[in-house]
PDB file of C-alpha atoms in Angstrom:
ATOM      1  CA  UNK A 105     -28.940  72.573  13.037  1.00  0.00           C
ATOM      2  CA  UNK A 106     -27.640  74.126   9.997  1.00  0.00           C
ATOM      3  CA  UNK A 107     -25.684  70.842   9.395  1.00  0.00           C
ATOM      4  CA  UNK A 108     -29.092  68.971   9.497  1.00  0.00           C
ATOM      5  CA  UNK A 109     -30.555  71.588   7.083  1.00  0.00           C
ATOM      6  CA  UNK A 110     -27.722  71.165   4.561  1.00  0.00           C
ATOM      7  CA  UNK A 111     -27.820  67.311   4.889  1.00  0.00           C
ATOM      8  CA  UNK A 112     -31.537  67.416   4.110  1.00  0.00           C
ATOM      9  CA  UNK A 113     -31.320  69.485   0.917  1.00  0.00           C
ATOM     10  CA  UNK A 114     -28.434  67.103  -0.309  1.00  0.00           C
ATOM     11  CA  UNK A 115     -30.797  64.475   0.217  1.00  0.00           C
ATOM     12  CA  UNK A 116     -33.686  65.731  -1.736  1.00  0.00           C
ATOM     13  CA  UNK A 117     -31.367  66.538  -4.532  1.00  0.00           C
ATOM     14  CA  UNK A 118     -29.402  63.045  -4.368  1.00  0.00           C
ATOM     15  CA  UNK A 119     -30.680  59.876  -5.726  1.00  0.00           C
ATOM     16  CA  UNK A 120     -32.589  59.038  -2.330  1.00  0.00           C
ATOM     17  CA  UNK A 121     -35.823  57.165  -2.467  1.00  0.00           C
ATOM     18  CA  UNK A 122     -38.443  59.748  -2.687  1.00  0.00           C
ATOM     19  CA  UNK A 123     -40.822  57.329  -0.770  1.00  0.00           C
ATOM     20  CA  UNK A 124     -38.237  57.192   2.103  1.00  0.00           C
ATOM     21  CA  UNK A 125     -38.113  61.010   2.161  1.00  0.00           C
ATOM     22  CA  UNK A 126     -41.931  61.431   1.987  1.00  0.00           C
ATOM     23  CA  UNK A 127     -42.243  58.779   4.517  1.00  0.00           C
ATOM     24  CA  UNK A 128     -39.948  60.546   7.038  1.00  0.00           C
ATOM     25  CA  UNK A 129     -41.942  63.753   6.510  1.00  0.00           C
ATOM     26  CA  UNK A 130     -45.224  62.203   7.305  1.00  0.00           C
ATOM     27  CA  UNK A 131     -44.038  60.341  10.320  1.00  0.00           C
ATOM     28  CA  UNK A 132     -41.882  63.203  11.412  1.00  0.00           C
ATOM     29  CA  UNK A 133     -45.322  65.376  11.266  1.00  0.00           C
ATOM     30  CA  UNK A 134     -47.171  62.452  13.259  1.00  0.00           C
ATOM     31  CA  UNK A 135     -44.766  62.407  16.159  1.00  0.00           C
ATOM     32  CA  UNK A 136     -44.408  66.136  16.326  1.00  0.00           C
ATOM     33  CA  UNK A 137     -48.134  66.475  16.891  1.00  0.00           C
ATOM     34  CA  UNK A 138     -48.392  63.769  19.608  1.00  0.00           C
ATOM     35  CA  UNK A 139     -47.302  64.681  23.089  1.00  0.00           C
ATOM     36  CA  UNK A 140     -44.008  63.593  24.297  1.00  0.00           C
ATOM     37  CA  UNK A 141     -44.478  62.510  27.795  1.00  0.00           C
ATOM     38  CA  UNK A 142     -46.354  59.320  27.146  1.00  0.00           C
ATOM     39  CA  UNK A 143     -45.579  55.854  26.307  1.00  0.00           C
ATOM     40  CA  UNK A 144     -47.394  55.864  22.968  1.00  0.00           C
ATOM     41  CA  UNK A 145     -45.097  58.091  21.632  1.00  0.00           C
ATOM     42  CA  UNK A 146     -42.073  56.234  22.761  1.00  0.00           C
ATOM     43  CA  UNK A 147     -43.571  53.019  20.813  1.00  0.00           C
ATOM     44  CA  UNK A 148     -44.406  54.881  17.889  1.00  0.00           C
ATOM     45  CA  UNK A 149     -40.685  56.412  17.950  1.00  0.00           C
ATOM     46  CA  UNK A 150     -38.989  52.956  18.287  1.00  0.00           C
ATOM     47  CA  UNK A 151     -41.147  51.022  15.738  1.00  0.00           C
ATOM     48  CA  UNK A 152     -40.351  53.765  12.984  1.00  0.00           C
ATOM     49  CA  UNK A 153     -36.658  53.081  13.471  1.00  0.00           C
ATOM     50  CA  UNK A 154     -37.153  49.632  12.120  1.00  0.00           C
ATOM     51  CA  UNK A 155     -38.731  51.024   9.023  1.00  0.00           C
ATOM     52  CA  UNK A 156     -36.831  52.194   5.978  1.00  0.00           C
ATOM     53  CA  UNK A 157     -37.215  56.070   6.079  1.00  0.00           C
ATOM     54  CA  UNK A 158     -34.819  59.116   5.948  1.00  0.00           C
ATOM     55  CA  UNK A 159     -34.126  59.858   9.257  1.00  0.00           C
ATOM     56  CA  UNK A 160     -32.957  63.387   8.903  1.00  0.00           C
ATOM     57  CA  UNK A 161     -36.019  64.581   7.411  1.00  0.00           C
ATOM     58  CA  UNK A 162     -37.864  62.373  10.214  1.00  0.00           C
ATOM     59  CA  UNK A 163     -35.915  64.364  12.911  1.00  0.00           C
ATOM     60  CA  UNK A 164     -36.738  67.893  11.159  1.00  0.00           C
ATOM     61  CA  UNK A 165     -40.315  67.171  10.808  1.00  0.00           C
ATOM     62  CA  UNK A 166     -40.435  66.101  14.570  1.00  0.00           C
ATOM     63  CA  UNK A 167     -39.131  69.439  15.293  1.00  0.00           C
ATOM     64  CA  UNK A 168     -41.860  71.065  12.794  1.00  0.00           C
ATOM     65  CA  UNK A 169     -44.508  69.431  14.108  1.00  0.00           C
ATOM     66  CA  UNK A 170     -43.836  70.083  17.632  1.00  0.00           C
ATOM     67  CA  UNK A 171     -43.592  73.970  16.740  1.00  0.00           C
ATOM     68  CA  UNK A 172     -46.933  73.645  14.877  1.00  0.00           C
ATOM     69  CA  UNK A 173     -48.726  71.183  17.658  1.00  0.00           C
ATOM     70  CA  UNK A 174     -49.401  73.741  20.344  1.00  0.00           C
ATOM     71  CA  UNK A 175     -51.391  76.171  17.668  1.00  0.00           C
ATOM     72  CA  UNK A 176     -53.572  72.820  17.092  1.00  0.00           C
ATOM     73  CA  UNK A 177     -53.887  71.662  20.816  1.00  0.00           C
ATOM     74  CA  UNK A 178     -57.602  73.091  20.861  1.00  0.00           C
ATOM     75  CA  UNK A 179     -58.544  71.334  17.815  1.00  0.00           C
ATOM     76  CA  UNK A 180     -56.837  67.952  19.080  1.00  0.00           C
ATOM     77  CA  UNK A 181     -58.630  68.437  22.436  1.00  0.00           C
ATOM     78  CA  UNK A 182     -62.166  68.928  20.876  1.00  0.00           C
ATOM     79  CA  UNK A 183     -61.872  65.893  18.822  1.00  0.00           C
ATOM     80  CA  UNK A 184     -60.465  63.723  21.356  1.00  0.00           C
ATOM     81  CA  UNK A 185     -63.183  64.635  23.709  1.00  0.00           C
ATOM     82  CA  UNK A 186     -65.823  64.517  21.037  1.00  0.00           C
ATOM     83  CA  UNK A 187     -64.517  60.517  19.997  1.00  0.00           C
ATOM     84  CA  UNK A 188     -63.856  59.761  23.593  1.00  0.00           C
ATOM     85  CA  UNK A 189     -67.294  60.483  24.975  1.00  0.00           C
ATOM     86  CA  UNK A 190     -68.996  58.376  22.090  1.00  0.00           C
ATOM     87  CA  UNK A 191     -70.775  55.571  23.603  1.00  0.00           C
ATOM     88  CA  UNK A 192     -68.817  52.670  22.000  1.00  0.00           C
ATOM     89  CA  UNK A 193     -65.537  54.398  22.647  1.00  0.00           C
ATOM     90  CA  UNK A 194     -66.303  54.753  26.584  1.00  0.00           C
ATOM     91  CA  UNK A 195     -66.536  50.929  26.706  1.00  0.00           C
ATOM     92  CA  UNK A 196     -63.562  50.197  24.434  1.00  0.00           C
ATOM     93  CA  UNK A 197     -61.529  52.539  26.344  1.00  0.00           C
ATOM     94  CA  UNK A 198     -62.330  50.831  29.652  1.00  0.00           C
ATOM     95  CA  UNK A 199     -61.508  47.518  28.661  1.00  0.00           C
ATOM     96  CA  UNK A 200     -58.203  48.781  26.799  1.00  0.00           C
ATOM     97  CA  UNK A 201     -57.227  50.731  29.940  1.00  0.00           C
ATOM     98  CA  UNK A 202     -57.578  47.502  31.925  1.00  0.00           C
ATOM     99  CA  UNK A 203     -54.768  46.011  29.963  1.00  0.00           C
ATOM    100  CA  UNK A 204     -51.302  46.691  31.928  1.00  0.00           C
ATOM    101  CA  UNK A 205     -48.988  49.393  30.683  1.00  0.00           C
ATOM    102  CA  UNK A 206     -51.952  50.784  28.440  1.00  0.00           C
ATOM    103  CA  UNK A 207     -52.658  53.606  31.133  1.00  0.00           C
ATOM    104  CA  UNK A 208     -48.844  54.929  30.495  1.00  0.00           C
ATOM    105  CA  UNK A 209     -49.783  55.659  26.776  1.00  0.00           C
ATOM    106  CA  UNK A 210     -52.365  58.379  27.973  1.00  0.00           C
ATOM    107  CA  UNK A 211     -54.716  57.248  25.173  1.00  0.00           C
ATOM    108  CA  UNK A 212     -57.596  58.499  27.413  1.00  0.00           C
ATOM    109  CA  UNK A 213     -56.384  61.905  27.536  1.00  0.00           C
ATOM    110  CA  UNK A 214     -58.304  64.180  24.903  1.00  0.00           C
ATOM    111  CA  UNK A 215     -55.462  65.927  23.436  1.00  0.00           C
ATOM    112  CA  UNK A 216     -53.379  62.701  23.089  1.00  0.00           C
ATOM    113  CA  UNK A 217     -56.066  61.125  21.318  1.00  0.00           C
ATOM    114  CA  UNK A 218     -57.043  63.721  19.330  1.00  0.00           C
ATOM    115  CA  UNK A 219     -53.472  64.501  18.069  1.00  0.00           C
ATOM    116  CA  UNK A 220     -53.045  60.675  17.481  1.00  0.00           C
ATOM    117  CA  UNK A 221     -56.366  60.531  15.206  1.00  0.00           C
ATOM    118  CA  UNK A 222     -55.581  63.636  13.202  1.00  0.00           C
ATOM    119  CA  UNK A 223     -51.928  62.326  12.463  1.00  0.00           C
ATOM    120  CA  UNK A 224     -53.448  59.263  11.404  1.00  0.00           C
ATOM    121  CA  UNK A 225     -55.972  60.843   9.098  1.00  0.00           C
ATOM    122  CA  UNK A 226     -53.271  63.366   7.909  1.00  0.00           C
ATOM    123  CA  UNK A 227     -50.648  60.469   7.236  1.00  0.00           C
ATOM    124  CA  UNK A 228     -51.621  59.588   3.557  1.00  0.00           C
ATOM    125  CA  UNK A 229     -51.753  63.208   2.506  1.00  0.00           C
ATOM    126  CA  UNK A 230     -48.916  64.422   3.927  1.00  0.00           C
ATOM    127  CA  UNK A 231     -46.905  61.427   2.331  1.00  0.00           C
ATOM    128  CA  UNK A 232     -48.188  62.478  -1.162  1.00  0.00           C
ATOM    129  CA  UNK A 233     -47.314  65.989  -0.002  1.00  0.00           C
ATOM    130  CA  UNK A 234     -44.015  64.840   0.750  1.00  0.00           C
ATOM    131  CA  UNK A 235     -43.487  63.145  -2.438  1.00  0.00           C
ATOM    132  CA  UNK A 236     -44.633  65.958  -4.422  1.00  0.00           C
ATOM    133  CA  UNK A 237     -42.335  68.492  -2.656  1.00  0.00           C
ATOM    134  CA  UNK A 238     -39.572  66.021  -3.304  1.00  0.00           C
ATOM    135  CA  UNK A 239     -40.317  66.119  -7.013  1.00  0.00           C
ATOM    136  CA  UNK A 240     -40.824  69.547  -7.231  1.00  0.00           C
ATOM    137  CA  UNK A 241     -37.533  70.287  -5.536  1.00  0.00           C
ATOM    138  CA  UNK A 242     -35.750  67.777  -7.718  1.00  0.00           C
ATOM    139  CA  UNK A 243     -37.323  69.060 -11.344  1.00  0.00           C
ATOM    140  CA  UNK A 244     -37.551  72.824 -10.803  1.00  0.00           C
ATOM    141  CA  UNK A 245     -36.248  74.413  -7.404  1.00  0.00           C
ATOM    142  CA  UNK A 246     -33.084  72.992  -6.918  1.00  0.00           C
ATOM    143  CA  UNK A 247     -31.796  74.421 -10.350  1.00  0.00           C
ATOM    144  CA  UNK A 248     -33.273  77.651  -9.841  1.00  0.00           C
ATOM    145  CA  UNK A 249     -31.890  77.953  -6.327  1.00  0.00           C
ATOM    146  CA  UNK A 250     -28.055  76.874  -7.498  1.00  0.00           C
ATOM    147  CA  UNK A 251     -28.500  79.845 -10.077  1.00  0.00           C
ATOM    148  CA  UNK A 252     -28.744  82.564  -7.340  1.00  0.00           C
ATOM    149  CA  UNK A 253     -25.860  84.971  -6.822  1.00  0.00           C
ATOM    150  CA  UNK A 254     -26.294  84.719  -2.955  1.00  0.00           C
ATOM    151  CA  UNK A 255     -25.798  80.891  -3.083  1.00  0.00           C
ATOM    152  CA  UNK A 256     -22.923  81.128  -5.213  1.00  0.00           C
ATOM    153  CA  UNK A 257     -21.167  83.525  -2.777  1.00  0.00           C
ATOM    154  CA  UNK A 258     -22.322  81.762   0.290  1.00  0.00           C
ATOM    155  CA  UNK A 259     -20.591  78.368  -1.053  1.00  0.00           C
ATOM    156  CA  UNK A 260     -17.403  80.395  -1.198  1.00  0.00           C
ATOM    157  CA  UNK A 261     -17.611  81.001   2.613  1.00  0.00           C
ATOM    158  CA  UNK A 262     -14.735  78.827   4.286  1.00  0.00           C
ATOM    159  CA  UNK A 263     -17.277  77.929   7.119  1.00  0.00           C
ATOM    160  CA  UNK A 264     -20.023  77.145   5.165  1.00  0.00           C
ATOM    161  CA  UNK A 265     -18.177  75.356   2.514  1.00  0.00           C
ATOM    162  CA  UNK A 266     -16.368  73.297   5.216  1.00  0.00           C
ATOM    163  CA  UNK A 267     -19.970  72.280   6.774  1.00  0.00           C
ATOM    164  CA  UNK A 268     -21.325  71.434   3.300  1.00  0.00           C
ATOM    165  CA  UNK A 269     -18.500  69.270   2.209  1.00  0.00           C
ATOM    166  CA  UNK A 270     -18.201  67.516   5.557  1.00  0.00           C
ATOM    167  CA  UNK A 271     -21.876  66.324   5.331  1.00  0.00           C
ATOM    168  CA  UNK A 272     -22.277  62.958   3.867  1.00  0.00           C
TER     169      UNK A 272
END
C-alpha cells in the first residue's frame, strides 16, 4: 500500500497528463460508490481498462470510494427508491429487466441504482476537482512538502529510500 502511495505522489509531480489522473480519480470514486457484487460494477470496471487513465489513482480512489460508500448508502437508497418508483421508470425498468443478463446488474436495487445515478451526476465535478488537485499539487504543495525536515529525514531511511527508488 505504501508503494502505491509513493507511486501516486510521483505521478502527481511528473509529466503525467492531468486529465488522465483526474479521470482515474473520478472513475475510481464512481466504482467505489457502486456495490461490488453485481454485473454492473464488473462491466464498468472492464470498460475502464480500455480508457487512457491513471490506474494507480483509479485503484486508490476505488478504495477511497468504497470506504465512503457505507456512509452514503442511506442517501443512495432514498434516491434510488425515489427514482425507481416514478411511473415512467417502473415501466422502463420492467422492459429492461426482461433483457437476458440485465437482472445480474441488480439495477433494480435502490442502493445500486441510487449510487450509480449519484456517481454519474458527480463524475464531471469530481473530474474538475481532480484536475484542480493536480494543479495545486504541482504548483504549490509538492515544493512546500519537499522542504519539510521530516521528509528529508524520511528520504534517508534505507527502507523508504529503497521503496521510493524502486517505484517506476
